[in-house]
Short mmCIF file of C-alpha atoms in Angstrom, two decimals:
data_model
loop_
_atom_site.label_atom_id
_atom_site.label_comp_id
_atom_site.label_asym_id
_atom_site.label_seq_id
_atom_site.Cartn_x
_atom_site.Cartn_y
_atom_site.Cartn_z
CA MET A 1106 -82.52 -49.88 -66.00
CA THR A 1107 -85.93 -48.50 -65.82
CA PRO A 1108 -86.87 -45.73 -68.13
CA HIS A 1109 -87.61 -43.48 -64.99
CA THR A 1110 -84.21 -44.12 -63.76
CA LYS A 1111 -82.59 -43.21 -67.48
CA ARG A 1112 -84.77 -39.75 -67.16
CA LEU A 1113 -83.55 -38.98 -63.72
CA ILE A 1114 -79.68 -39.74 -65.09
CA ILE A 1115 -80.60 -37.55 -67.80
CA ALA A 1116 -82.06 -34.84 -65.88
CA THR A 1117 -79.49 -34.90 -63.66
CA LEU A 1118 -76.78 -34.73 -66.17
CA ILE A 1119 -78.66 -31.78 -68.33
CA THR A 1120 -80.34 -29.42 -65.87
CA PRO A 1121 -77.36 -27.58 -64.54
CA TRP A 1122 -76.62 -26.43 -67.99
CA VAL A 1123 -79.84 -24.52 -68.13
CA VAL A 1124 -77.67 -21.64 -66.47
CA VAL A 1125 -76.29 -21.10 -69.75
CA PRO A 1126 -79.08 -19.79 -71.94
CA VAL A 1127 -80.49 -18.30 -68.58
CA THR A 1128 -77.47 -16.28 -68.42
CA ALA A 1129 -77.67 -15.54 -71.88
CA LEU A 1130 -80.89 -14.24 -71.78
CA TYR A 1131 -79.91 -12.01 -68.54
CA SER A 1132 -77.00 -10.77 -70.26
CA LEU A 1133 -79.17 -9.86 -73.62
CA TRP A 1134 -81.37 -7.67 -70.90
CA TYR A 1135 -78.84 -6.24 -69.26
CA LEU A 1136 -77.68 -4.78 -72.77
CA ALA A 1137 -81.20 -3.66 -73.40
CA THR A 1138 -81.51 -1.74 -70.48
CA TRP A 1139 -77.81 0.07 -71.49
CA LEU A 1140 -79.18 1.23 -74.85
CA GLY A 1141 -79.13 4.85 -75.55
CA LYS A 1142 -77.08 5.43 -72.30
CA SER A 1143 -73.82 6.79 -71.61
CA LEU A 1144 -71.75 4.55 -69.55
CA PRO A 1145 -69.95 6.02 -66.60
CA ASP A 1146 -66.51 7.20 -66.84
CA PRO A 1147 -64.01 4.11 -66.07
CA SER A 1148 -61.72 6.29 -63.99
CA VAL A 1149 -64.47 6.91 -61.30
CA THR A 1150 -67.00 3.69 -61.65
CA LEU A 1151 -65.91 0.23 -62.38
CA LEU A 1152 -68.69 -1.27 -64.79
CA TRP A 1153 -68.54 -4.83 -64.48
CA PRO A 1154 -70.22 -6.62 -66.36
CA HIS A 1155 -69.69 -4.49 -69.29
CA PRO A 1156 -73.26 -3.92 -70.71
CA PHE A 1157 -71.96 -4.07 -74.42
CA LYS A 1158 -69.77 -7.49 -73.91
CA PRO A 1159 -72.43 -9.82 -72.85
CA TRP A 1160 -70.00 -12.78 -73.68
CA GLU A 1161 -68.05 -12.04 -70.61
CA SER A 1162 -70.93 -12.20 -68.39
CA ILE A 1163 -72.46 -15.30 -70.02
CA PHE A 1164 -68.98 -17.04 -69.82
CA LEU A 1165 -68.02 -15.90 -65.72
CA PHE A 1166 -71.74 -16.44 -64.64
CA SER A 1167 -71.48 -19.76 -66.48
CA LEU A 1168 -68.14 -21.12 -65.31
CA TYR A 1169 -69.50 -20.31 -61.29
CA GLY A 1170 -73.41 -21.17 -61.93
CA VAL A 1171 -72.93 -24.76 -63.48
CA PRO A 1172 -70.60 -26.40 -60.99
CA THR A 1173 -73.11 -24.28 -58.30
CA ALA A 1174 -76.19 -25.74 -59.48
CA TYR A 1175 -74.74 -29.20 -60.08
CA ALA A 1176 -73.79 -28.84 -56.29
CA ALA A 1177 -77.04 -27.57 -55.41
CA LEU A 1178 -78.99 -30.11 -57.38
CA LEU A 1179 -76.67 -33.06 -55.97
CA LEU A 1180 -76.73 -31.81 -52.46
CA ILE A 1181 -80.08 -30.29 -52.05
CA GLY A 1182 -81.81 -30.91 -55.26
CA LEU A 1183 -81.76 -34.61 -55.47
CA PRO A 1184 -82.54 -35.25 -51.66
CA CYS A 1185 -85.46 -33.61 -51.84
CA TYR A 1186 -86.57 -35.27 -55.10
CA PHE A 1187 -86.29 -38.75 -53.45
CA PHE A 1188 -88.38 -37.23 -50.45
CA VAL A 1189 -91.12 -35.99 -52.42
CA LYS A 1190 -91.63 -39.17 -54.50
CA ASN A 1191 -91.75 -41.19 -51.21
CA ILE A 1192 -94.53 -39.26 -50.05
CA ASN A 1193 -96.20 -39.09 -53.79
CA TYR A 1194 -95.79 -35.58 -54.20
CA LEU A 1195 -94.30 -35.15 -57.38
CA SER A 1196 -95.30 -31.93 -59.33
CA TYR A 1197 -93.70 -28.47 -60.59
CA THR A 1198 -94.83 -27.24 -57.24
CA ALA A 1199 -92.51 -28.89 -55.29
CA ALA A 1200 -90.09 -28.74 -57.92
CA ILE A 1201 -90.01 -25.07 -57.66
CA PHE A 1202 -89.92 -25.13 -53.48
CA THR A 1203 -86.87 -27.13 -53.73
CA ALA A 1204 -85.51 -24.64 -56.15
CA VAL A 1205 -85.91 -21.95 -53.76
CA LEU A 1206 -84.95 -24.14 -51.08
CA ALA A 1207 -81.66 -24.83 -52.93
CA CYS A 1208 -80.75 -21.24 -53.72
CA ILE A 1209 -80.59 -20.33 -49.81
CA PRO A 1210 -77.33 -21.98 -49.36
CA ALA A 1211 -75.75 -20.56 -52.31
CA ALA A 1212 -76.82 -17.04 -51.73
CA ALA A 1213 -75.56 -17.46 -48.22
CA PHE A 1214 -72.19 -18.64 -49.80
CA TYR A 1215 -72.03 -15.95 -52.68
CA GLY A 1216 -74.03 -13.15 -50.69
CA ARG A 1217 -72.45 -13.68 -46.95
CA THR A 1218 -74.48 -11.47 -44.64
CA SER A 1219 -74.58 -8.26 -46.36
CA HIS A 1220 -76.00 -8.88 -49.86
CA PHE A 1221 -78.16 -11.90 -49.06
CA TRP A 1222 -81.31 -11.03 -50.30
CA PRO A 1223 -80.05 -9.56 -53.70
CA ILE A 1224 -78.08 -12.43 -54.48
CA PHE A 1225 -80.77 -14.92 -53.47
CA GLY A 1226 -83.22 -13.00 -56.07
CA PHE A 1227 -80.91 -13.39 -58.91
CA LEU A 1228 -80.13 -16.79 -57.93
CA LEU A 1229 -84.21 -17.90 -58.21
CA PHE A 1230 -83.82 -16.64 -61.89
CA PHE A 1231 -81.59 -19.44 -62.76
CA GLY A 1232 -83.01 -22.20 -59.66
CA VAL A 1233 -86.61 -21.83 -61.12
CA PRO A 1234 -86.06 -22.76 -64.75
CA MET A 1235 -83.52 -25.35 -63.44
CA ALA A 1236 -86.31 -26.94 -61.49
CA ILE A 1237 -88.82 -26.62 -64.28
CA ILE A 1238 -86.79 -28.47 -66.69
CA PHE A 1239 -85.50 -31.22 -64.45
CA ALA A 1240 -89.43 -31.86 -63.65
CA TRP A 1241 -90.21 -31.69 -67.44
CA ILE A 1242 -87.77 -34.60 -68.04
CA LEU A 1243 -88.91 -36.97 -65.63
CA ASN A 1244 -92.51 -36.34 -66.64
CA LYS A 1245 -91.65 -36.76 -70.05
CA PRO A 1246 -93.43 -39.46 -71.76
CA ASN A 1247 -91.28 -42.54 -72.66
CA LYS A 1248 -91.39 -42.38 -76.23
CA THR A 1249 -90.13 -45.99 -76.93
CA ALA A 1250 -92.59 -47.58 -75.42
CA HIS A 1251 -95.33 -49.33 -77.48
CA THR A 1252 -98.58 -48.57 -76.34
CA ASN A 1253 -100.35 -50.79 -79.23
CA PRO A 1254 -98.54 -54.11 -79.31
CA LEU A 1255 -98.45 -55.86 -82.71
CA PRO A 1256 -100.88 -58.20 -83.49
CA ALA A 1257 -99.91 -61.98 -82.96
CA GLU A 1258 -100.06 -63.73 -86.10
#
């Protein structure tokens, strides 16, 4: 197995888990936007995710997000990767374009027709970091290769 194939397998297994730290950052941002504000009356408005319980949104968004990320990577990301590799255009730009392309069916599934654009924008915050990490893992130099071979004795 070539080092590139190993990196491709590692990137495919690890990259969808980027959803968890991105969700944690989103939850902290959501919490920060509610600091100093009073919560609406629960009998009038259902507020979910609760801004002062970020673990709820981290758990639920990760519960739905990681399998969705795996599906998007396997159904759209990897075929686009192989296509871009065949035309010799592997780059971060191609990875980000693939992330945008992969967010379209997920937004159509979760948002249906009435909420497509807000959910598409929300999913981009998960898809773009995932694509950047995927490309970074594939571009990472092979540290096990010896660039300076040992001198012959």
